[in-house]
Amino acid sequence: VFARHLAEHHGARRLLLVSRRGPEAAGVTELVQELEALGASVRVEACDVSDRDQLAALIGSLEHPLTAVIHAAGVLDDGVITSLTPAQVERVMRPKVDAALHLHELTADMELSAFVLFSSVAALIGSPGQGNYAAANAVLDALAAHRRATGLPATSLAWGLWADATGMTGELDEAELARLERQGVGALSSELGVELFDRSQRLNAALVVPVRLDQGALRAQARAGMLPALLRGLVRMPARQVESAGGSLAERLAAVPQTDWERVTLDLVRGQVAAILGHASSDAIDPDRAFKTLGFDSLAAVELRNRLTQATGLRLPTTLVFDHPTPEAVAQYLIPVAMPDGTAPAQRSSEEDEIRELLVSIPIGRLRQAGLLETLMELANSSEDVTPTAGDTESIDEMDVDALIRMTQEDMA
């Protein structure tokens, strides 16, 4: 894609294309013919770019000065952190990190117009099951910053998902692609990808993030409390989160009779399972069917645990799905964790709730104009300078609403 783009739109006349298979790679003959028809002279070489000696020999064999580098190599070897082996980490690191460092060192004294590293948004927002891949790309981002700091050209492009089922995208199955879509990362067409590449080269930045974001998926992530911090400024949400919040499962159960606790909890679990599997309704989820037969893999199990942690406000074990292999079993586990005494927790008085919410809703400017702001701040920051008038209470937090109001009135008087 980029060889064609450089030849057709950037006037590149000498191209060196490097891969592990080189001339033996599928489609190379047709690509060379196409590039030559565009006026480019093309050389295709087989080289393991993670091998410094091989790469040095290749660069040393060039008949013309090297003027630009695009490092697009990469492989995937996914797995959750606890299952990754040193070999998996090494396999992903070599074509990304080792090759980039070799290119950096071997071209440091050359007059390059561009040094472009193909990174991934996984290094910025995370990607379940790709800890090794995220780490490798984070090194590329850091290398670009380092080169810029020393006066060398560099841009790291933290790409999102590409639509064409080739290269690394072709290694992802439907579940993995769906997981990326739930994260709000839409697929880039080749046409949009090269357009974003051109835009990035006009920016004076070490790191650029060419990603197509799905606002609807981002809002769903935000409502579930799962949106990465980096993306939170892109989604408008109410001040008070719709879902999540500490102890939310306990609050839901406290609001219904104990006979309904299992139904409420199971509905919550089935809803999260349906979202992960891409079903429109939780009715599609059989509560007694094993997660494995529903289509769960280890990454889906981790995602369910994370979603339930956020939705319930509970600290849940990483082995939740493995220890409780059906939605029904998970629901049975959650109920006593949320309600350890088997009863609903005591609720704050409705009057106190209303007054606290009323105070929160008053604009700061109104409090300042009324002369109440300083008094309220003193009450919030210190209980030692105020003598309560309601009993022997020593802490503002322990005073009831009537006592707070009386104390405020007396202080103003």
Coordinates of C-alpha atoms in Angstrom, one line a residue:
V1 CA 0.0 0.0 0.0
F2 CA 2.7 2.5 1.0
A3 CA 5.1 1.6 -1.8
R4 CA 2.3 2.3 -4.3
H5 CA 1.5 5.5 -2.5
L6 CA 5.0 6.8 -2.4
A7 CA 5.6 6.0 -6.1
E8 CA 2.3 7.5 -7.3
H9 CA 1.7 10.5 -5.0
H10 CA 5.2 11.4 -3.6
G11 CA 7.3 10.8 -6.7
A12 CA 9.5 8.2 -5.1
R13 CA 11.8 6.9 -7.9
R14 CA 14.0 4.4 -6.0
L15 CA 12.4 2.0 -3.5
L16 CA 14.0 -0.7 -1.4
L17 CA 11.4 -3.2 -0.2
V18 CA 12.5 -5.5 2.6
S19 CA 10.8 -8.5 4.3
R20 CA 11.8 -11.8 5.7
R21 CA 10.8 -13.6 2.4
G22 CA 11.8 -10.8 0.0
P23 CA 11.3 -11.9 -3.6
E24 CA 9.6 -15.1 -2.5
A25 CA 6.7 -13.2 -0.8
A26 CA 3.3 -13.6 -2.4
G27 CA 2.4 -10.9 -4.9
V28 CA 5.9 -9.4 -5.1
T29 CA 6.3 -9.8 -8.9
E30 CA 3.0 -8.1 -9.6
L31 CA 3.8 -5.3 -7.1
V32 CA 7.2 -4.6 -8.7
Q33 CA 5.6 -4.5 -12.2
E34 CA 3.0 -2.0 -10.9
L35 CA 5.6 0.2 -9.3
E36 CA 7.8 0.2 -12.3
A37 CA 4.8 1.2 -14.4
L38 CA 4.6 4.2 -12.1
G39 CA 8.2 5.1 -12.9
A40 CA 9.9 3.7 -9.9
S41 CA 13.1 1.6 -9.8
V42 CA 12.4 -1.2 -7.3
R43 CA 14.8 -3.5 -5.4
V44 CA 13.3 -6.3 -3.2
E45 CA 15.5 -8.0 -0.6
A46 CA 15.0 -10.7 2.0
C47 CA 16.4 -9.6 5.3
D48 CA 15.7 -10.2 9.0
V49 CA 15.6 -6.6 10.1
S50 CA 15.9 -7.7 13.8
D51 CA 19.4 -9.1 12.9
R52 CA 21.8 -6.1 13.1
D53 CA 24.5 -7.7 10.9
Q54 CA 22.1 -8.6 8.1
L55 CA 20.5 -5.1 8.2
A56 CA 23.9 -3.4 8.2
A57 CA 25.1 -5.5 5.2
L58 CA 21.9 -4.6 3.3
I59 CA 22.2 -0.8 4.0
G60 CA 25.9 -1.0 3.1
S61 CA 25.1 -2.5 -0.3
L62 CA 23.0 0.5 -1.5
E63 CA 24.2 2.2 -4.6
H64 CA 22.4 5.4 -3.8
P65 CA 22.1 7.4 -0.5
L66 CA 19.3 6.3 1.8
T67 CA 17.0 9.3 2.2
A68 CA 13.9 7.9 4.1
V69 CA 12.9 5.0 6.3
I70 CA 9.5 3.5 6.9
H71 CA 9.6 0.7 9.5
A72 CA 6.3 -1.3 9.2
A73 CA 7.4 -4.7 10.5
G74 CA 5.5 -6.5 13.2
V75 CA 4.0 -9.8 14.3
L76 CA 1.3 -10.8 16.9
D77 CA 1.6 -13.5 19.5
D78 CA -1.3 -12.7 21.8
G79 CA -2.1 -13.9 25.3
V80 CA -3.2 -12.6 28.7
I81 CA -0.2 -11.3 30.8
T82 CA -0.1 -14.3 33.2
S83 CA 0.1 -16.7 30.3
L84 CA 2.7 -15.0 28.2
T85 CA 6.0 -16.8 27.9
P86 CA 9.5 -15.2 27.3
A87 CA 9.4 -16.7 23.8
Q88 CA 6.1 -14.9 23.0
V89 CA 7.5 -11.6 24.3
E90 CA 10.7 -12.1 22.3
R91 CA 8.9 -13.0 19.1
V92 CA 6.9 -9.7 19.2
M93 CA 9.7 -7.5 20.4
R94 CA 12.3 -8.5 17.8
P95 CA 10.7 -7.1 14.6
K96 CA 9.4 -4.0 16.4
V97 CA 12.0 -3.0 18.9
D98 CA 15.2 -4.6 17.8
A99 CA 14.7 -3.7 14.2
A100 CA 13.8 -0.1 15.1
L101 CA 16.9 0.4 17.2
H102 CA 19.1 -1.1 14.5
L103 CA 17.6 1.3 11.9
H104 CA 18.1 4.2 14.3
E105 CA 21.7 3.3 15.0
L106 CA 22.7 2.4 11.4
T107 CA 21.2 5.6 9.9
A108 CA 22.1 8.1 12.6
D109 CA 24.8 9.8 10.4
M110 CA 22.7 9.9 7.3
E111 CA 20.7 12.9 5.9
L112 CA 17.3 11.4 6.2
S113 CA 14.2 13.4 5.3
A114 CA 11.9 11.0 7.2
F115 CA 12.1 8.2 9.8
V116 CA 8.6 6.8 10.2
L117 CA 7.8 4.1 12.7
F118 CA 4.5 2.1 12.4
S119 CA 3.3 1.8 16.0
S120 CA -0.1 1.0 17.4
V121 CA -2.8 2.7 19.5
A122 CA -2.6 -0.4 21.7
A123 CA 0.4 1.2 23.3
L124 CA -1.8 4.2 24.3
I125 CA -5.2 2.8 25.4
G126 CA -4.3 -0.9 25.9
S127 CA -5.6 -3.9 24.0
P128 CA -6.7 -7.0 25.9
G129 CA -4.4 -9.9 25.4
Q130 CA -1.7 -7.8 23.7
G131 CA 0.5 -6.8 26.5
N132 CA 3.7 -7.8 24.6
Y133 CA 2.5 -6.0 21.5
A134 CA 1.5 -2.8 23.4
A135 CA 4.9 -2.7 25.1
A136 CA 6.8 -3.2 21.9
N137 CA 5.0 -0.3 20.3
A138 CA 5.5 1.9 23.3
V139 CA 9.2 1.6 22.7
L140 CA 8.7 2.9 19.1
D141 CA 6.9 5.9 20.5
A142 CA 9.7 6.6 22.9
L143 CA 12.3 6.1 20.2
A144 CA 10.6 8.7 18.0
A145 CA 10.6 11.2 21.0
H146 CA 14.3 10.4 21.6
R147 CA 15.3 11.0 18.0
R148 CA 13.4 14.3 17.9
A149 CA 15.1 15.4 21.1
T150 CA 18.5 14.8 19.5
G151 CA 17.6 16.7 16.3
L152 CA 16.9 13.7 14.1
P153 CA 13.7 13.2 12.1
A154 CA 11.2 10.8 13.5
T155 CA 7.4 10.2 13.6
S156 CA 5.7 7.3 15.3
L157 CA 2.3 6.5 13.9
A158 CA 0.1 4.8 16.5
W159 CA -2.3 3.2 14.0
G160 CA -5.7 1.8 14.7
L161 CA -7.1 -1.3 13.1
W162 CA -6.8 -1.6 9.3
A163 CA -9.8 -3.0 7.4
D164 CA -7.9 -5.1 4.8
A165 CA -7.6 -8.7 6.1
T166 CA -3.8 -8.8 5.4
G167 CA -0.7 -8.7 7.5
M168 CA -1.4 -8.6 11.2
T169 CA -5.1 -7.8 10.7
G170 CA -5.4 -11.1 8.9
E171 CA -4.3 -12.9 12.1
L172 CA -7.2 -11.7 14.1
D173 CA -10.4 -13.8 14.4
E174 CA -13.9 -12.5 14.6
A175 CA -14.0 -12.4 18.4
E176 CA -10.8 -10.3 18.5
L177 CA -12.1 -7.9 15.8
A178 CA -15.4 -7.5 17.7
R179 CA -13.4 -6.8 20.9
L180 CA -11.6 -4.0 19.2
E181 CA -14.9 -2.6 17.8
R182 CA -16.3 -2.6 21.4
Q183 CA -13.3 -0.5 22.4
G184 CA -14.4 2.1 19.9
V185 CA -11.7 1.6 17.4
G186 CA -13.1 1.3 13.8
A187 CA -11.3 -0.1 10.8
L188 CA -9.3 2.1 8.5
S189 CA -9.6 1.7 4.7
S190 CA -6.3 1.8 2.7
E191 CA -7.5 5.1 1.2
L192 CA -8.1 6.7 4.5
G193 CA -4.9 5.2 5.9
V194 CA -2.6 6.8 3.3
E195 CA -4.5 10.1 3.6
L196 CA -3.8 10.1 7.4
F197 CA -0.2 9.2 6.7
D198 CA 0.2 12.3 4.5
R199 CA -1.4 14.5 7.1
S200 CA 0.9 13.1 9.8
Q201 CA 4.0 14.1 7.8
R202 CA 2.8 17.7 7.8
L203 CA 2.7 17.8 11.6
N204 CA 5.6 18.6 13.8
A205 CA 5.1 15.9 16.3
A206 CA 6.9 12.8 17.4
L207 CA 3.7 10.8 18.0
V208 CA 0.6 10.9 15.9
V209 CA -2.5 8.7 16.4
P210 CA -4.2 7.9 13.1
V211 CA -7.3 6.1 14.4
R212 CA -11.0 6.0 13.3
L213 CA -13.1 6.2 16.5
D214 CA -16.7 5.0 16.8
Q215 CA -18.4 7.6 19.0
G216 CA -21.3 5.2 19.8
A217 CA -19.0 2.5 21.0
L218 CA -17.0 5.1 23.1
R219 CA -20.2 6.3 24.7
A220 CA -21.1 2.7 25.6
Q221 CA -17.6 2.2 27.1
A222 CA -18.1 5.4 29.1
R223 CA -21.5 4.3 30.4
A224 CA -19.9 1.1 31.5
G225 CA -17.0 2.9 33.2
M226 CA -14.6 1.1 30.9
L227 CA -13.4 4.0 28.7
P228 CA -9.6 4.5 28.6
A229 CA -8.5 7.7 30.3
L230 CA -7.0 9.0 27.1
L231 CA -10.4 9.0 25.3
R232 CA -12.6 10.5 28.1
G233 CA -12.4 14.0 26.7
L234 CA -13.9 12.8 23.5
V235 CA -17.3 11.7 24.9
R236 CA -19.9 13.9 26.6
M237 CA -21.3 12.1 29.6
P238 CA -23.5 13.3 32.5
A239 CA -21.7 14.4 35.6
R240 CA -23.0 11.4 37.4
Q241 CA -22.1 8.0 35.8
V242 CA -25.1 6.0 34.7
E243 CA -23.5 2.7 35.6
S244 CA -20.6 1.6 37.8
A245 CA -20.2 3.6 41.1
G246 CA -19.0 1.8 44.2
G247 CA -21.4 -0.8 45.7
S248 CA -23.9 -0.4 42.9
L249 CA -24.9 -4.1 43.0
A250 CA -25.5 -3.7 46.8
E251 CA -27.6 -0.6 46.1
R252 CA -29.6 -2.5 43.4
L253 CA -30.3 -5.4 45.7
A254 CA -31.2 -3.1 48.6
A255 CA -33.9 -1.6 46.5
V256 CA -35.7 -4.9 45.9
P257 CA -37.1 -7.7 48.0
Q258 CA -34.6 -10.4 48.9
T259 CA -36.6 -12.8 46.8
D260 CA -35.6 -10.8 43.7
W261 CA -31.9 -10.7 44.4
E262 CA -31.0 -13.6 42.2
R263 CA -33.1 -12.3 39.3
V264 CA -31.5 -8.8 39.5
T265 CA -28.0 -10.2 39.7
L266 CA -28.5 -12.7 36.9
D267 CA -29.9 -10.0 34.7
L268 CA -26.8 -7.9 35.3
V269 CA -24.4 -10.8 34.5
R270 CA -26.4 -11.9 31.4
G271 CA -26.4 -8.3 30.1
Q272 CA -22.6 -8.0 30.4
V273 CA -22.1 -11.4 28.7
A274 CA -24.5 -10.4 25.9
A275 CA -22.5 -7.2 25.3
I276 CA -19.2 -9.1 25.1
L277 CA -20.6 -11.6 22.6
G278 CA -22.3 -9.0 20.5
H279 CA -25.9 -10.0 21.3
A280 CA -28.6 -7.3 21.2
S281 CA -30.4 -8.7 24.3
S282 CA -29.5 -10.7 27.4
D283 CA -32.4 -13.0 26.4
A284 CA -29.9 -14.7 24.1
I285 CA -27.8 -15.9 27.0
D286 CA -28.7 -19.2 28.6
P287 CA -27.9 -18.8 32.3
D288 CA -26.9 -22.5 32.7
R289 CA -24.8 -22.7 29.6
A290 CA -21.0 -22.8 30.2
F291 CA -19.1 -19.7 29.1
K292 CA -16.8 -21.9 27.0
T293 CA -19.7 -23.2 24.9
L294 CA -21.1 -19.6 24.6
G295 CA -18.0 -18.7 22.8
F296 CA -15.8 -17.3 25.5
D297 CA -12.0 -17.3 25.3
S298 CA -9.5 -16.3 28.0
L299 CA -9.7 -12.6 26.9
A300 CA -13.5 -12.6 27.0
A301 CA -13.2 -14.0 30.5
V302 CA -11.0 -11.2 31.6
E303 CA -13.3 -8.7 29.9
L304 CA -16.3 -10.0 31.8
R305 CA -14.5 -9.9 35.1
N306 CA -13.5 -6.3 34.4
R307 CA -17.0 -5.3 33.3
L308 CA -18.6 -6.9 36.4
T309 CA -16.0 -5.3 38.6
Q310 CA -17.0 -1.9 37.3
A311 CA -20.7 -2.5 37.2
T312 CA -20.9 -4.0 40.7
G313 CA -18.3 -2.0 42.6
L314 CA -16.9 -5.2 43.9
R315 CA -13.3 -6.5 43.9
L316 CA -13.6 -9.7 41.9
P317 CA -10.9 -12.3 41.4
T318 CA -9.2 -12.7 38.0
T319 CA -10.3 -16.4 38.0
L320 CA -14.0 -15.5 38.3
V321 CA -15.2 -17.1 35.1
F322 CA -13.0 -20.2 35.5
D323 CA -14.1 -20.8 39.1
H324 CA -17.8 -20.1 38.2
P325 CA -18.2 -21.3 34.6
T326 CA -21.8 -20.3 33.9
P327 CA -23.8 -17.0 34.2
E328 CA -25.9 -18.6 36.9
A329 CA -22.8 -19.6 38.9
V330 CA -21.3 -16.1 38.7
A331 CA -24.6 -14.6 39.9
Q332 CA -24.7 -17.0 42.8
Y333 CA -21.2 -16.0 43.7
L334 CA -21.9 -12.2 43.5
I335 CA -24.9 -12.1 45.8
P336 CA -23.2 -13.0 49.1
V337 CA -20.1 -10.9 48.2
A338 CA -22.4 -7.8 47.7
M339 CA -24.6 -8.6 50.7
P340 CA -22.3 -10.4 53.1
D341 CA -24.8 -10.3 56.0
G342 CA -27.7 -11.4 53.8
T343 CA -29.5 -8.2 54.5
A344 CA -29.7 -4.8 52.8
P345 CA -27.3 -2.1 54.2
A346 CA -28.8 0.7 56.1
Q347 CA -29.8 3.6 53.8
R348 CA -29.1 7.3 54.4
S349 CA -32.2 9.2 55.3
S350 CA -34.1 10.6 52.3
E351 CA -34.1 14.1 53.8
E352 CA -30.3 14.1 54.1
D353 CA -30.0 12.8 50.5
E354 CA -32.2 15.7 49.3
I355 CA -30.3 18.4 51.1
R356 CA -26.9 17.1 50.0
E357 CA -28.0 16.9 46.4
L358 CA -29.5 20.4 46.7
L359 CA -26.2 21.8 48.0
V360 CA -24.3 20.2 45.2
S361 CA -26.6 21.7 42.6
I362 CA -26.0 25.3 43.8
P363 CA -23.5 27.2 41.6
I364 CA -20.4 28.4 43.4
G365 CA -21.1 31.9 42.3
R366 CA -24.5 31.9 44.1
L367 CA -22.9 30.7 47.3
R368 CA -20.2 33.4 47.1
Q369 CA -22.8 36.1 46.5
A370 CA -24.9 34.9 49.4
G371 CA -21.8 35.0 51.7
L372 CA -22.1 31.3 52.4
L373 CA -19.1 30.0 50.5
E374 CA -16.4 30.7 53.1
T375 CA -18.5 29.3 55.9
L376 CA -19.2 26.1 54.0
M377 CA -15.5 25.7 53.1
E378 CA -14.5 26.2 56.8
L379 CA -17.0 23.5 57.7
A380 CA -15.6 21.2 55.1
N381 CA -12.0 21.8 55.9
S382 CA -11.9 21.9 59.7
S383 CA -14.1 20.8 62.6
E384 CA -11.8 22.2 65.3
D385 CA -12.7 25.9 64.8
V386 CA -16.5 25.3 65.1
T387 CA -18.3 24.3 68.3
P388 CA -21.3 22.1 67.4
T389 CA -24.6 22.9 68.9
A390 CA -26.0 19.5 68.5
G391 CA -24.9 17.2 71.3
D392 CA -21.3 16.2 71.7
T393 CA -20.6 15.5 68.0
E394 CA -17.0 16.4 67.2
S395 CA -16.8 15.7 63.5
I396 CA -18.7 17.5 60.7
D397 CA -19.1 14.1 59.0
E398 CA -21.0 12.7 62.0
M399 CA -23.4 15.7 62.3
D400 CA -26.9 15.3 61.0
V401 CA -28.4 17.9 58.6
D402 CA -30.4 19.9 61.2
A403 CA -27.2 20.4 63.3
L404 CA -25.3 21.6 60.2
I405 CA -28.0 24.1 59.3
R406 CA -28.2 25.4 62.9
M407 CA -24.4 25.7 63.2
T408 CA -24.2 27.6 59.8
Q409 CA -27.0 30.0 61.0
E410 CA -25.2 30.7 64.3
D411 CA -21.9 31.2 62.6
M412 CA -23.4 33.8 60.2
A413 CA -25.1 35.6 63.1

